[in-house]
PDB file of C-alpha atoms in Angstrom:
ATOM      1  CA  LEU A  22       7.143   2.587 -42.000  1.00 75.00           C
ATOM      2  CA  LEU A  23       7.939  -1.126 -41.949  1.00 85.00           C
ATOM      3  CA  LYS A  24       7.192  -1.299 -38.230  1.00 86.00           C
ATOM      4  CA  GLU A  25       3.779   0.276 -38.822  1.00 85.00           C
ATOM      5  CA  LEU A  26       3.015  -2.260 -41.567  1.00 84.00           C
ATOM      6  CA  MET A  27       3.864  -5.132 -39.235  1.00 87.00           C
ATOM      7  CA  GLU A  28       2.024  -3.851 -36.159  1.00 88.00           C
ATOM      8  CA  ASN A  29      -1.068  -2.130 -37.564  1.00 89.00           C
ATOM      9  CA  PRO A  30      -4.057  -4.557 -37.424  1.00 91.00           C
ATOM     10  CA  GLU A  31      -5.772  -2.736 -40.299  1.00 93.00           C
ATOM     11  CA  TYR A  32      -3.097  -3.879 -42.747  1.00 91.00           C
ATOM     12  CA  ALA A  33      -3.384  -7.460 -41.499  1.00 90.00           C
ATOM     13  CA  GLU A  34      -7.163  -7.454 -41.946  1.00 93.00           C
ATOM     14  CA  ASN A  35      -6.894  -6.005 -45.448  1.00 93.00           C
ATOM     15  CA  SER A  36      -4.276  -8.534 -46.493  1.00 91.00           C
ATOM     16  CA  LYS A  37      -6.417 -11.412 -45.180  1.00 93.00           C
ATOM     17  CA  ARG A  38      -9.416 -10.016 -47.055  1.00 94.00           C
ATOM     18  CA  VAL A  39      -7.457  -9.805 -50.307  1.00 93.00           C
ATOM     19  CA  ALA A  40      -6.139 -13.334 -49.789  1.00 93.00           C
ATOM     20  CA  ARG A  41      -9.709 -14.634 -49.344  1.00 91.00           C
ATOM     21  CA  MET A  42     -10.833 -12.743 -52.466  1.00 89.00           C
ATOM     22  CA  LEU A  43      -8.022 -14.252 -54.535  1.00 84.00           C
ATOM     23  CA  ALA A  44      -8.756 -17.742 -53.233  1.00 84.00           C
ATOM     24  CA  LYS A  45     -12.461 -17.469 -54.115  1.00 86.00           C
ATOM     25  CA  LYS A  46     -12.227 -15.649 -57.434  1.00 84.00           C
ATOM     26  CA  PRO A  47     -14.887 -16.864 -59.898  1.00 83.00           C
ATOM     27  CA  PHE A  48     -12.537 -18.260 -62.547  1.00 83.00           C
ATOM     28  CA  SER A  49      -8.946 -19.355 -62.361  1.00 84.00           C
ATOM     29  CA  SER A  50      -6.460 -18.145 -64.937  1.00 85.00           C
ATOM     30  CA  LYS A  51      -6.355 -21.604 -66.477  1.00 90.00           C
ATOM     31  CA  GLU A  52     -10.164 -21.696 -66.830  1.00 90.00           C
ATOM     32  CA  LYS A  53     -10.179 -18.263 -68.466  1.00 90.00           C
ATOM     33  CA  LEU A  54      -7.462 -19.282 -70.922  1.00 92.00           C
ATOM     34  CA  LEU A  55      -9.343 -22.437 -71.895  1.00 93.00           C
ATOM     35  CA  LYS A  56     -12.590 -20.481 -72.297  1.00 91.00           C
ATOM     36  CA  TYR A  57     -10.981 -17.930 -74.629  1.00 88.00           C
ATOM     37  CA  VAL A  58      -9.135 -20.578 -76.636  1.00 90.00           C
ATOM     38  CA  ASP A  59     -12.377 -22.521 -77.116  1.00 92.00           C
ATOM     39  CA  PHE A  60     -14.151 -19.321 -78.174  1.00 89.00           C
ATOM     40  CA  ALA A  61     -11.427 -18.456 -80.686  1.00 87.00           C
ATOM     41  CA  ALA A  62     -11.411 -22.015 -82.055  1.00 91.00           C
ATOM     42  CA  GLU A  63     -15.181 -21.977 -82.560  1.00 91.00           C
ATOM     43  CA  PHE A  64     -15.701 -18.483 -83.948  1.00 89.00           C
ATOM     44  CA  GLY A  65     -12.307 -17.592 -85.416  1.00 87.00           C
ATOM     45  CA  PRO A  66     -10.457 -14.310 -85.047  1.00 81.00           C
ATOM     46  CA  SER A  67     -12.509 -11.272 -84.097  1.00 81.00           C
ATOM     47  CA  SER A  68     -12.479  -8.306 -86.445  1.00 80.00           C
ATOM     48  CA  ALA A  69     -12.944  -6.022 -83.429  1.00 81.00           C
ATOM     49  CA  LEU A  70      -9.522  -7.077 -82.139  1.00 79.00           C
ATOM     50  CA  ARG A  71      -7.783  -6.369 -85.456  1.00 84.00           C
ATOM     51  CA  PRO A  72      -5.597  -3.239 -85.348  1.00 88.00           C
ATOM     52  CA  GLN A  73      -6.797  -0.322 -87.466  1.00 90.00           C
ATOM     53  CA  SER A  74      -3.291   0.061 -88.855  1.00 92.00           C
ATOM     54  CA  GLN A  75      -3.844  -3.020 -91.025  1.00 91.00           C
ATOM     55  CA  ASP A  76      -6.426  -1.079 -93.045  1.00 91.00           C
ATOM     56  CA  MET A  77      -4.209   1.991 -93.543  1.00 94.00           C
ATOM     57  CA  SER A  78      -2.050   2.784 -96.530  1.00 95.00           C
ATOM     58  CA  PHE A  79       1.696   3.362 -96.136  1.00 96.00           C
ATOM     59  CA  ILE A  80       1.184   7.138 -96.330  1.00 95.00           C
ATOM     60  CA  GLU A  81      -1.562   7.152 -93.678  1.00 94.00           C
ATOM     61  CA  TYR A  82       0.287   4.803 -91.342  1.00 95.00           C
ATOM     62  CA  HIS A  83       3.469   6.895 -91.332  1.00 96.00           C
ATOM     63  CA  ASN A  84       1.625  10.284 -91.415  1.00 96.00           C
ATOM     64  CA  LEU A  85       3.557  11.278 -94.528  1.00 97.00           C
ATOM     65  CA  ASP A  86       0.743  13.560 -95.724  1.00 95.00           C
ATOM     66  CA  ILE A  87       0.871  15.560 -92.487  1.00 97.00           C
ATOM     67  CA  ILE A  88       4.680  15.635 -92.471  1.00 98.00           C
ATOM     68  CA  PHE A  89       4.673  16.869 -96.095  1.00 98.00           C
ATOM     69  CA  VAL A  90       2.252  19.736 -95.355  1.00 98.00           C
ATOM     70  CA  ALA A  91       4.139  20.689 -92.172  1.00 98.00           C
ATOM     71  CA  GLY A  92       7.408  20.664 -94.127  1.00 98.00           C
ATOM     72  CA  ILE A  93       6.009  22.916 -96.865  1.00 98.00           C
ATOM     73  CA  VAL A  94       4.620  25.348 -94.274  1.00 98.00           C
ATOM     74  CA  THR A  95       7.976  25.386 -92.460  1.00 98.00           C
ATOM     75  CA  ILE A  96       9.919  26.017 -95.669  1.00 98.00           C
ATOM     76  CA  ILE A  97       7.594  28.830 -96.770  1.00 98.00           C
ATOM     77  CA  SER A  98       7.638  30.418 -93.294  1.00 98.00           C
ATOM     78  CA  SER A  99      11.437  30.253 -93.162  1.00 98.00           C
ATOM     79  CA  TYR A 100      11.721  31.745 -96.651  1.00 98.00           C
ATOM     80  CA  LEU A 101       9.384  34.616 -95.765  1.00 98.00           C
ATOM     81  CA  PHE A 102      11.207  35.251 -92.474  1.00 98.00           C
ATOM     82  CA  ILE A 103      14.574  35.427 -94.237  1.00 98.00           C
ATOM     83  CA  LYS A 104      13.221  37.724 -96.963  1.00 98.00           C
ATOM     84  CA  LEU A 105      11.553  40.054 -94.437  1.00 98.00           C
ATOM     85  CA  THR A 106      14.669  40.160 -92.279  1.00 97.00           C
ATOM     86  CA  ALA A 107      16.846  40.939 -95.315  1.00 97.00           C
ATOM     87  CA  TYR A 108      14.411  43.678 -96.395  1.00 97.00           C
ATOM     88  CA  ALA A 109      14.398  45.222 -92.910  1.00 96.00           C
ATOM     89  CA  LEU A 110      18.203  45.138 -92.713  1.00 95.00           C
ATOM     90  CA  ARG A 111      18.537  46.756 -96.155  1.00 94.00           C
ATOM     91  CA  ARG A 112      16.168  49.563 -95.090  1.00 93.00           C
ATOM     92  CA  LEU A 113      18.124  50.086 -91.867  1.00 92.00           C
ATOM     93  CA  ILE A 114      21.458  50.219 -93.698  1.00 91.00           C
ATOM     94  CA  ARG A 115      20.100  52.684 -96.291  1.00 89.00           C
ATOM     95  CA  LYS A 116      18.717  54.890 -93.540  1.00 86.00           C
ATOM     96  CA  LYS A 117      22.027  54.787 -91.700  1.00 83.00           C
ATOM     97  CA  VAL A 118      24.007  55.640 -94.870  1.00 84.00           C
ATOM     98  CA  LYS A 119      21.689  58.592 -95.627  1.00 82.00           C
ATOM     99  CA  ASN A 120      22.107  60.001 -92.102  1.00 76.00           C
ATOM    100  CA  GLU A 121      25.904  59.965 -92.335  1.00 72.00           C
TER     101      GLU A 121
END
């Protein structure tokens, strides 16, 4: 694999092409940083970049309403399962006692 990378002319051409692209990119990182800092200094912070979580209440942010409903549903389902299982076992035991 390494030998192919070193000897294949296609890889060399592509790497030279990428090097030329990086050397001639429209803006350097420093220019971009200065442009964005100037923009922020002139216009202030953008509301579009503010996280939505800052507008949420504690309950919404931590999904406590959903957790509460899921907990209630789980508790009720467990209760019903236990009651139905106990009922079925009692019926089975009664049937078994009658047959003896």
